[in-house]
Amino acid sequence: MTNPLLSVWDTPFKLAPFDKISDADFAPAFEEALAAHKAEIEAIAASAEAPSFANTIEAMEVAGEGLDKVLSVFFSVAGADSNPAREELQRDFSPKLAAHSAEISANKALFGRIKAIWDARDTLDLTEEQQRVLMLTHRGFVRGGAALEGDADARMKEIKSRLAVLGTEFTQNLLADEREWFMPLAEEDLEGLPEFAVDAARAAGEEKGAEGPVVTLSRSIIVPFLQFSPRRDLREKAFEAWAARGANGGETDNRAIAGEILALREERAKLLGYASFADYKLETEMAKTPDAVRGLLMDVWEPAKARAEADAAVLTEMMHADGINGDLAPWDWRYYAEKRRKAEHDLDEAALKPYLQLDRMIEACFACATKLFGLQFKALDVPLYHEDCRAWEVIRDGDHVAVFIGDYFARGGKRSGAWCSAMRGQAKFPEVRGPVVINVCNFAKGDPALLSYDDARTLFHEFGHALHQMLSNVTYESISGTSVARDFVELPSQLYEHWLEVPEVLAEYATHAETGEPMPQAMLEKVLGAANFDQGFATVEYVASALVDLAFHEGAAPSDPMAKQAEVLAELGMPAAITMRHATPHFAHVFAGDGYSSGYYSYMWSEVMDADAFEAFEEAGDAFDPETAKALEQHILSTGGSVEADELYKRFRGRLPGVEALLKGRGLAA
């Protein structure tokens, strides 16, 4: 019987035939596709023809299509719908993939061909995009260790393989801690919780097989509990479990893993001639240097810390007024901040949430994309990897653009957080093809599903990433969509969040779940007026995480990462009632892979740009100004990584931005 992962996908839009794929198909498909890719690479490297862009660079672009198909399906389900079999497969695949990548990077014959083309680049009649692909390919091989010899070459392969294993272990340990812990709630423990939080707790209890409602470590469940529960003892218990993810001792403890990862990254950078891993990693980013990153973060840290300390004093007074003496604790902040928001802005999240229906917010995401870029969304009835998933065809002027898949609800087999990925990237070579893009979130289920305002921002954020993939218009997949500098990749996603706050969007799509009535004008004004509420807290918890990440990588790897974390926070004067958004043992952005290592700052680097970029629409006098939207697509959303990020931004805005717009946007400007 033919393995469906290896067959030709004669399906609508050549989507993966999820209804025909079983876990038993993954391993044999992986091994066959991996062997095929190795053979393709070896054929390119051993070619008797003189090296050319076509027979080497373009040949590499199309090699591994079968492996890409297998992995696109596997990693989609492994992240969003995991089970023990898939976790075991991931532990098996990760070191093999790392070894395969290392073999390609270290292939001297292949690198020789790439270098010959690179050295002759000025004599070749290459397009600007081809020149860019050649540069990135050559640079990637050099940074991957292709120029290393002997023991250094062998050691680099070992390091890459070990890092792949450790990253998988870190991720699976974190998932295990998040999946296993839950706190049963008696009926009296539900006192003070709004209906949506009670419904989410009951639904979570059903999923866990408990006999009643539970609090889990899903952000969409635990954050509302911390906001609304008057039971300080239960808030403390829940928060401590949330903060302890990856640091509970035993087989799922990530602290030693983090230490080994940092040491291996330092060694890797030193083998390549860099002073530190941060120097290595930031070389290809907009920021370029650790000093530039630290400068930005500290420009924001001081005003954010001052705001947070002032807010902490107010919240402490509120707590004392409740008869609780002593210091404000991390499990108190959200509870008293919510009470303060209700008092100062007369904005009650429980009253707001019925106006933020998931389905209506999806409609809002789509409607903004229609107004800005002329995209239309047509629901599809196709097999997907989970019954919760939904799919749409994206069309413009009658032409197919992409397929978009949404997987929105939290469940036990899904890793925490939210993300966007492409099961297939946009390309015109060797043939024109549209992308298949997935947004994955962790919203609480309900009938209907209701979002917090933060959830709604997340929805828009991830859809901004999806637009970056869907509107990509380049020739080569290796530079399409979100294949850009890490500190540029968050610009489209964070910029798209701004349209959630456009009054006409909320006025049309924020409708009550029961009555269908639009959000009252008074509530709408309160929502927009409270947009910067508690930004001291939000900014401090984020910037602290980014500064710890930078400190981990800009010098010698710490022998004890937890001690280094404590040292950095002490030097910063971290407010006692605020913790890092991602403490080391559950800092998956940094330790699940290299993606955001030395790069967690990039959200804020991008925010400097997104605040300034949205001002372009404000200056035009219309959040949907056609000319500004056209420029945004032309210079940023359609270009992928075909041009350096700073040049793309200057083409859009005419200049690079300063930090002022960000501080103004967060309400932190003096």
XYZ file of C-alpha atoms in Angstrom:
670
model
C 0.000 0.000 0.000
C 1.372 3.434 -0.972
C 2.384 5.669 1.922
C 0.087 8.734 1.674
C 2.926 11.004 2.777
C 4.990 9.927 -0.241
C 2.251 9.831 -2.848
C 1.193 12.615 -5.181
C -1.388 14.677 -3.298
C -4.299 14.737 -5.725
C -6.351 16.838 -3.323
C -7.846 20.325 -3.422
C -4.913 22.788 -3.549
C -2.568 19.785 -3.064
C -3.270 19.823 0.670
C -1.988 16.960 2.803
C -4.538 14.091 2.850
C -4.872 14.147 6.626
C -7.747 11.662 6.611
C -5.464 9.024 5.084
C -2.350 9.629 7.215
C -1.667 7.641 10.396
C 1.161 7.864 12.900
C 2.526 4.600 11.481
C 3.183 6.378 8.168
C 5.606 8.963 9.536
C 8.733 6.902 10.259
C 8.947 5.004 6.944
C 8.080 8.159 4.980
C 10.702 10.132 6.866
C 13.453 7.581 6.262
C 12.672 7.305 2.542
C 12.372 11.057 2.027
C 15.557 11.710 4.011
C 17.484 9.217 1.885
C 16.097 10.794 -1.271
C 17.217 14.265 -0.183
C 20.694 12.970 0.650
C 20.929 11.500 -2.835
C 19.763 14.758 -4.411
C 22.356 16.785 -2.510
C 25.107 14.316 -3.360
C 24.179 14.485 -7.041
C 24.464 18.275 -6.987
C 27.802 18.141 -5.162
C 29.244 15.458 -7.462
C 28.055 16.978 -10.741
C 30.641 16.968 -13.516
C 29.228 20.192 -14.903
C 30.888 23.486 -14.078
C 29.138 25.157 -11.135
C 26.321 27.512 -12.136
C 23.444 29.200 -10.397
C 21.012 26.859 -12.150
C 22.746 23.531 -11.494
C 23.740 24.301 -7.928
C 21.721 27.053 -6.201
C 18.432 26.441 -7.998
C 18.970 22.692 -7.802
C 19.289 23.030 -4.021
C 16.097 25.105 -3.930
C 14.041 22.225 -5.350
C 15.882 19.363 -3.638
C 14.122 17.794 -0.658
C 10.549 18.436 -1.761
C 9.510 14.998 -0.508
C 11.160 15.564 2.856
C 9.511 18.974 3.139
C 6.101 17.375 2.569
C 6.648 14.771 5.285
C 8.018 17.252 7.812
C 5.374 19.905 7.142
C 2.694 17.432 8.157
C 4.618 15.878 11.017
C 5.695 19.057 12.776
C 2.229 20.571 12.369
C 0.629 17.691 14.273
C 3.555 17.255 16.685
C 3.181 20.848 17.907
C -0.583 21.233 17.796
C -1.914 17.716 18.435
C 0.804 15.681 20.110
C 0.554 12.213 21.606
C 3.115 9.734 23.012
C 3.759 8.187 19.584
C 4.429 11.584 17.994
C 6.643 12.650 20.878
C 8.719 9.474 20.451
C 8.976 10.119 16.705
C 10.115 13.679 17.360
C 12.862 12.426 19.682
C 13.950 10.062 16.911
C 13.719 12.547 14.031
C 15.411 15.559 15.644
C 19.001 14.241 15.880
C 18.732 12.665 12.418
C 17.594 15.966 10.931
C 20.345 17.837 12.738
C 22.928 15.363 11.457
C 21.512 15.653 7.942
C 21.673 19.450 8.061
C 25.213 19.291 9.438
C 26.257 16.914 6.653
C 24.966 19.315 4.031
C 26.658 22.306 5.683
C 29.923 20.368 5.924
C 29.822 18.964 2.365
C 33.128 20.292 1.024
C 32.366 19.509 -2.615
C 29.010 21.267 -2.388
C 30.507 24.269 -0.610
C 33.243 24.362 -3.251
C 30.633 24.764 -5.963
C 28.791 27.457 -3.988
C 32.037 29.322 -3.330
C 33.023 29.156 -7.000
C 29.704 30.752 -7.978
C 30.061 33.326 -5.195
C 33.586 34.256 -6.274
C 32.390 34.690 -9.863
C 29.193 36.545 -8.952
C 30.187 39.824 -10.595
C 30.571 38.090 -13.944
C 27.195 36.347 -13.807
C 24.015 37.811 -15.225
C 21.932 37.308 -12.079
C 18.771 39.128 -11.093
C 18.774 41.043 -7.806
C 16.779 38.244 -6.223
C 19.213 35.601 -7.488
C 22.125 37.627 -6.119
C 20.351 37.735 -2.754
C 19.711 33.976 -2.729
C 23.344 33.316 -3.640
C 24.597 35.590 -0.865
C 22.333 34.020 1.730
C 23.266 30.491 0.633
C 27.004 31.229 0.784
C 26.706 33.027 4.117
C 24.555 30.241 5.549
C 27.148 27.615 4.664
C 29.995 29.651 6.156
C 28.020 30.287 9.351
C 27.030 26.625 9.405
C 30.666 25.556 9.534
C 31.329 24.606 5.920
C 34.800 26.172 6.046
C 35.822 24.217 9.161
C 38.296 21.370 8.852
C 39.354 18.323 10.866
C 38.441 18.183 14.542
C 36.562 21.492 14.444
C 34.398 20.201 11.604
C 33.622 16.965 13.444
C 32.891 18.783 16.691
C 30.470 21.167 14.955
C 28.454 18.185 13.732
C 28.340 16.776 17.264
C 27.213 20.105 18.710
C 24.388 20.525 16.202
C 23.142 16.994 16.796
C 23.202 17.381 20.568
C 21.436 20.758 20.425
C 18.638 19.207 18.378
C 18.151 16.499 20.988
C 18.209 18.990 23.854
C 15.752 21.354 22.160
C 13.279 18.511 21.683
C 13.693 17.385 25.295
C 13.164 20.935 26.551
C 9.946 21.274 24.544
C 8.556 17.911 25.569
C 9.399 18.428 29.246
C 7.550 21.725 29.192
C 4.567 20.173 27.430
C 4.512 17.350 29.996
C 4.473 19.794 32.918
C 1.718 21.847 31.300
C -0.312 18.775 30.429
C -0.041 16.939 33.748
C -0.777 19.719 36.260
C -4.265 20.886 37.040
C -6.004 22.169 40.155
C -9.524 20.856 40.902
C -12.010 23.481 42.006
C -14.920 22.879 44.327
C -18.124 24.725 43.519
C -17.404 27.272 46.238
C -13.971 27.935 44.669
C -15.744 29.352 41.605
C -16.981 32.341 43.602
C -16.011 35.615 41.960
C -15.187 34.051 38.611
C -17.133 35.394 35.631
C -19.264 32.993 33.646
C -16.767 32.628 30.801
C -14.021 31.582 33.254
C -16.345 29.078 34.937
C -17.311 27.627 31.563
C -13.647 27.306 30.568
C -12.810 25.600 33.869
C -15.659 23.114 33.435
C -14.618 22.376 29.834
C -11.024 21.860 30.977
C -12.246 19.490 33.689
C -14.074 17.414 31.097
C -10.969 17.231 28.922
C -8.846 16.142 31.889
C -11.384 13.514 32.944
C -11.882 15.263 36.276
C -15.224 15.204 38.060
C -15.582 18.958 38.115
C -14.013 22.242 37.015
C -10.232 22.640 37.008
C -7.592 25.304 36.483
C -4.910 24.258 33.981
C -1.675 25.908 32.940
C -3.159 27.090 29.651
C -2.745 30.875 29.573
C -6.365 31.325 28.471
C -7.525 29.606 31.680
C -4.955 30.498 34.328
C -4.763 34.235 33.550
C -8.521 34.835 34.017
C -8.332 32.808 37.236
C -5.510 35.032 38.505
C -7.485 38.104 37.441
C -10.785 37.279 39.088
C -10.460 34.733 41.879
C -10.716 36.350 45.335
C -9.128 33.218 46.822
C -5.541 34.354 47.407
C -4.477 30.873 48.519
C -5.669 29.319 45.275
C -4.150 32.112 43.190
C -0.824 31.458 44.891
C -1.032 27.717 44.265
C -1.914 28.209 40.591
C 0.728 30.867 40.008
C 3.458 28.840 41.658
C 2.651 25.883 39.384
C 2.671 28.158 36.346
C 5.995 29.696 37.338
C 7.530 26.283 38.114
C 6.992 24.758 34.657
C 10.197 22.992 33.671
C 11.641 23.310 37.172
C 9.828 20.646 39.168
C 12.709 18.202 39.533
C 12.699 14.723 38.078
C 12.638 13.745 34.432
C 10.914 16.890 33.153
C 13.271 19.416 34.768
C 14.781 21.762 32.180
C 17.403 23.587 34.246
C 20.350 21.321 33.420
C 19.247 21.178 29.796
C 19.301 24.982 29.589
C 22.839 25.039 30.989
C 24.097 22.488 28.471
C 22.425 24.306 25.583
C 24.118 27.588 26.524
C 27.519 25.941 26.802
C 27.167 24.255 23.412
C 26.043 27.497 21.774
C 29.092 29.297 23.116
C 31.365 26.539 21.826
C 29.665 26.649 18.435
C 30.224 30.407 18.157
C 33.866 30.117 19.206
C 34.492 27.406 16.579
C 33.268 29.887 13.958
C 35.495 32.672 15.267
C 32.948 34.792 17.124
C 33.525 36.296 20.558
C 30.145 35.081 21.810
C 26.976 33.393 20.630
C 25.196 36.761 20.713
C 27.803 38.208 18.337
C 27.288 35.237 16.018
C 23.514 35.330 16.145
C 23.039 39.089 15.795
C 25.388 39.467 12.845
C 22.550 38.752 10.396
C 19.843 40.733 12.231
C 18.902 44.389 11.932
C 20.369 45.073 15.371
C 23.799 43.660 14.383
C 25.380 43.883 17.858
C 24.590 43.065 21.512
C 25.253 46.704 22.416
C 22.524 47.884 20.051
C 20.057 45.423 21.584
C 20.935 46.413 25.121
C 20.629 50.091 24.225
C 17.072 49.647 22.963
C 15.984 47.500 25.887
C 17.408 49.852 28.506
C 15.809 52.875 26.801
C 12.491 51.150 27.436
C 13.334 49.510 30.786
C 13.750 52.639 32.860
C 10.397 54.315 32.051
C 8.632 50.944 32.227
C 10.114 50.135 35.626
C 9.177 53.570 36.955
C 5.580 53.063 35.792
C 5.439 49.544 37.252
C 6.725 50.699 40.638
C 4.150 53.485 40.767
C 1.427 50.989 39.847
C 2.680 48.524 42.474
C 2.229 51.162 45.179
C -1.406 51.694 44.151
C -2.141 47.953 44.021
C -0.499 47.427 47.417
C -2.788 50.043 48.962
C -5.783 48.265 47.433
C -4.621 44.951 48.899
C -4.101 46.482 52.347
C -7.589 47.964 52.135
C -8.821 44.378 51.750
C -7.205 43.576 55.102
C -4.202 41.728 53.633
C -0.984 43.087 55.096
C 2.501 42.598 53.732
C 3.914 42.965 50.261
C 2.160 42.630 46.937
C 3.013 39.223 45.438
C 3.099 38.048 41.801
C -0.189 36.162 42.320
C -1.796 39.408 43.530
C -0.892 41.709 40.653
C -3.423 40.613 38.033
C -6.245 40.430 40.604
C -5.772 43.970 41.884
C -4.907 45.333 38.445
C -8.259 44.021 37.181
C -10.073 45.640 40.128
C -8.224 48.884 39.425
C -9.059 48.770 35.732
C -12.717 48.286 36.584
C -12.607 51.175 39.048
C -10.600 53.670 36.982
C -11.882 52.857 33.520
C -15.196 51.323 34.538
C -14.134 48.454 32.292
C -15.084 44.978 33.434
C -13.434 42.166 31.475
C -16.361 39.887 32.301
C -18.740 42.420 30.746
C -16.390 43.016 27.795
C -15.760 39.400 26.866
C -19.230 38.569 25.424
C -18.517 41.221 22.786
C -15.322 39.468 21.690
C -16.636 36.294 20.078
C -13.943 34.259 18.353
C -15.946 33.875 15.142
C -16.654 37.603 14.948
C -13.004 38.458 15.600
C -11.965 36.073 12.803
C -14.414 37.956 10.572
C -12.775 41.206 11.674
C -9.301 39.882 10.780
C -10.567 38.909 7.357
C -12.477 42.151 6.808
C -9.406 44.278 7.543
C -7.393 42.205 5.065
C -10.138 42.736 2.497
C -10.152 46.511 2.987
C -6.362 46.803 3.013
C -5.295 44.268 0.396
C -8.407 43.133 -1.460
C -8.308 39.570 -0.122
C -11.425 37.408 0.049
C -11.893 34.302 2.220
C -13.968 31.298 1.162
C -14.601 28.488 3.676
C -13.283 25.071 2.626
C -14.575 21.621 3.550
C -11.355 19.578 3.540
C -9.851 16.967 5.905
C -7.511 18.519 8.488
C -5.444 17.099 11.342
C -7.980 17.870 14.088
C -11.724 18.432 14.199
C -11.183 21.894 15.721
C -9.313 23.120 12.623
C -10.959 25.255 9.956
C -9.749 26.197 6.484
C -10.364 28.956 3.941
C -9.244 29.617 0.403
C -7.767 33.105 0.048
C -8.656 34.799 -3.241
C -7.879 38.155 -4.852
C -9.462 39.405 -8.056
C -10.762 35.887 -8.669
C -7.292 34.323 -8.443
C -6.126 31.804 -5.854
C -3.673 33.314 -3.360
C -3.330 30.819 -0.506
C -5.002 28.358 1.818
C -5.373 29.530 5.410
C -5.949 27.091 8.299
C -6.999 28.163 11.802
C -6.526 25.913 14.857
C -7.768 28.035 17.741
C -8.593 25.993 20.858
C -6.432 24.827 23.761
C -6.111 21.071 24.324
C -3.822 18.727 26.204
C -1.706 17.706 23.212
C -1.002 21.243 22.048
C 2.064 23.141 23.199
C 1.351 26.468 24.853
C 1.401 29.843 23.156
C 0.393 30.856 19.649
C 2.248 30.596 16.379
C 2.065 30.787 12.603
C 3.699 28.309 10.256
C 3.598 27.522 6.554
C 2.988 23.946 5.501
C 3.992 25.117 2.043
C 5.754 28.366 1.224
C 5.020 30.693 -1.692
C 7.278 30.334 -4.741
C 7.415 30.837 -8.521
C 10.274 28.393 -9.105
C 10.236 25.725 -10.367
C 6.498 26.458 -10.718
C 4.056 29.014 -9.366
C 2.456 27.872 -6.118
C 0.471 29.498 -3.367
C 1.264 28.991 0.314
C -0.608 26.909 2.881
C -0.513 28.832 6.159
C -1.600 27.807 9.664
C -2.393 29.938 12.716
C -2.352 27.979 15.987
C -3.727 29.494 19.228
C -4.749 28.298 22.677
C -8.120 29.920 23.350
C -10.579 28.430 25.835
C -13.441 26.540 24.232
C -16.980 27.749 24.756
C -20.344 27.939 23.046
C -19.727 30.461 21.687
C -15.969 30.822 22.261
C -15.245 34.193 23.868
C -11.917 35.989 23.884
C -10.235 38.337 26.286
C -8.917 41.535 24.754
C -5.414 40.053 24.979
C -6.681 36.947 23.142
C -8.125 39.144 20.401
C -4.761 40.890 20.011
C -3.108 37.473 19.730
C -5.558 36.516 16.984
C -4.708 39.650 14.998
C -0.993 39.196 15.716
C -0.816 35.690 14.296
C -2.936 36.701 11.326
C -0.381 39.429 10.606
C 2.235 36.683 10.291
C -0.171 34.790 8.016
C -0.535 37.837 5.749
C 3.262 38.038 5.492
C 3.191 34.456 4.173
C 0.076 34.812 2.006
C 1.064 38.061 0.274
C 4.618 36.927 -0.425
C 5.522 37.444 -4.101
C 9.069 36.243 -4.738
C 10.626 33.607 -6.993
C 12.429 31.367 -4.514
C 10.827 29.741 -1.472
C 14.000 30.119 0.609
C 13.369 33.878 0.820
C 9.561 33.891 0.764
C 7.121 34.957 3.458
C 8.598 35.182 6.926
C 12.114 34.145 5.826
C 13.499 37.453 7.060
C 15.719 38.721 9.868
C 14.375 37.611 13.248
C 14.055 41.182 14.496
C 12.041 42.089 11.386
C 9.719 39.080 11.334
C 7.461 40.467 14.081
C 6.818 43.758 12.269
C 3.860 42.566 10.139
C 2.284 40.685 13.046
C 2.584 43.473 15.596
C 1.545 46.066 13.051
C -1.658 44.139 12.305
C -2.632 44.304 15.992
C -3.278 48.018 15.506
C -6.357 47.346 13.363
C -8.079 45.670 16.303
C -8.051 49.098 17.962
C -9.508 50.961 14.992
C -12.880 52.160 16.364
C -14.864 51.255 13.241
C -13.576 47.657 13.399
C -14.701 47.138 16.983
C -17.957 48.979 16.301
C -18.840 46.528 13.509
C -17.459 43.206 14.760
C -17.581 43.441 18.568
C -21.175 42.233 18.951
C -22.750 40.630 22.013
C -22.861 36.825 21.991
C -26.469 36.676 23.181
C -28.163 39.826 21.929
C -26.142 40.492 18.782
C -26.031 44.157 19.764
C -22.838 46.082 18.920
C -20.536 47.132 21.720
C -21.979 50.293 23.299
C -20.123 53.446 22.372
C -19.305 54.112 26.024
C -17.718 50.660 26.392
C -15.846 51.073 23.107
C -14.369 54.335 24.361
C -13.383 52.647 27.622
C -11.697 49.776 25.767
C -9.649 52.155 23.654
C -8.974 54.403 26.630
C -7.664 51.469 28.647
C -5.475 50.142 25.803
C -2.309 51.173 27.649
C -3.524 50.070 31.052
C -0.919 48.131 33.069
C 1.771 48.640 30.437
C 4.365 49.050 33.167
C 3.748 45.426 34.189
C 3.582 44.080 30.618
C 6.733 45.899 29.534
C 8.762 44.975 32.601
C 7.969 41.242 32.401
C 8.885 41.225 28.694
C 12.040 43.366 28.807
C 13.357 41.411 31.803
C 13.062 38.205 29.770
C 14.817 39.798 26.797
C 17.677 41.110 28.944
C 18.173 37.710 30.601
C 18.255 36.075 27.162
C 20.895 38.569 26.011
C 22.971 38.084 29.170
C 22.922 34.312 28.695
C 24.528 34.627 25.267
C 26.732 37.728 25.162
C 29.554 36.399 27.347
C 30.775 33.118 28.715
C 27.958 30.610 29.133
C 26.842 30.589 32.801
C 27.526 27.381 34.697
C 24.260 27.948 36.558
C 21.631 29.673 34.375
C 19.245 30.127 37.310
C 21.926 31.959 39.274
C 22.671 34.123 36.230
C 18.975 34.882 35.828
C 18.785 35.976 39.467
C 21.916 38.104 39.064
C 20.559 39.940 36.013
C 17.202 40.621 37.660
C 18.896 41.886 40.808
C 21.078 44.276 38.805
C 17.985 45.576 37.033
C 16.130 46.072 40.292
C 13.282 43.862 39.099
C 10.055 44.813 40.916
C 9.317 42.092 43.461
C 5.705 41.560 42.427
C 6.540 40.964 38.742
C 8.240 37.892 37.320
C 9.826 37.334 33.929
C 7.241 36.593 31.257
C 9.283 33.466 30.498
C 11.591 32.209 33.232
C 14.520 30.076 32.078
C 13.041 26.562 32.616
C 10.010 27.364 30.424
C 11.628 29.886 28.051
C 10.765 27.868 24.940
C 11.438 30.814 22.611
C 15.097 30.582 23.580
C 15.696 26.922 24.452
C 13.367 24.892 22.210
C 15.588 25.872 19.285
C 17.894 28.624 18.087
C 15.065 30.763 16.660
C 14.810 33.449 19.329
C 18.071 32.757 21.175
C 19.758 36.138 21.664
C 16.688 37.343 19.815
C 13.787 37.614 22.241
C 14.385 41.373 22.070
C 13.092 41.245 18.483
C 9.452 41.733 19.502
C 10.397 45.131 20.888
C 12.726 45.952 17.989
C 9.802 45.235 15.684
C 7.454 47.237 17.917
C 9.614 50.307 17.363
C 8.883 49.837 13.659
C 5.222 48.824 13.962
C 4.380 51.894 16.056
C 6.071 54.100 13.484
C 4.546 52.176 10.549
C 0.987 52.602 11.793
C 1.668 56.312 12.142
C 1.980 56.309 8.333
C -1.720 55.388 8.128
C -2.589 57.947 10.805
C -0.679 60.624 8.901
C -2.695 59.699 5.804
C -5.859 60.264 7.840
C -7.273 56.778 7.290
C -6.398 53.440 8.914
C -7.296 51.828 5.580
C -5.610 54.368 3.296
C -5.222 52.546 -0.056
C -1.890 54.103 -1.046
C -0.277 53.375 2.320
C -1.619 49.813 2.258
C -0.246 49.379 -1.267
C 3.165 50.618 -0.125
C 3.091 48.286 2.892
C 2.422 45.291 0.658
C 4.886 46.354 -2.019
C 7.828 47.071 0.271
C 7.314 44.714 3.225
C 4.608 42.048 2.965
C 5.358 40.846 -0.564
C 9.150 40.978 -0.509
C 10.073 38.240 1.970
C 13.824 38.240 2.548
C 14.718 39.424 -0.960
C 16.223 42.671 0.371
C 17.888 43.658 3.666
C 15.261 44.474 6.285
C 16.434 48.018 7.038
C 16.351 48.857 3.329
C 12.796 47.509 3.031
C 11.644 49.637 5.934
C 13.272 52.754 4.507
C 11.539 52.105 1.175
C 8.211 52.013 2.998
C 8.704 54.873 5.436
C 11.570 56.869 3.976
C 13.662 56.489 7.136
C 14.332 54.249 10.110
C 12.269 54.896 13.267
C 13.276 55.933 16.777
C 11.981 54.607 20.083
C 9.652 57.574 20.643
C 6.637 56.109 18.845
C 6.909 52.910 20.896
C 7.018 54.757 24.236
C 4.106 56.908 23.121
C 2.155 53.848 21.985
C 2.669 52.092 25.315
C 1.837 55.200 27.279
C 5.349 55.310 28.750
C 6.545 58.580 27.227
C 7.527 61.241 29.731
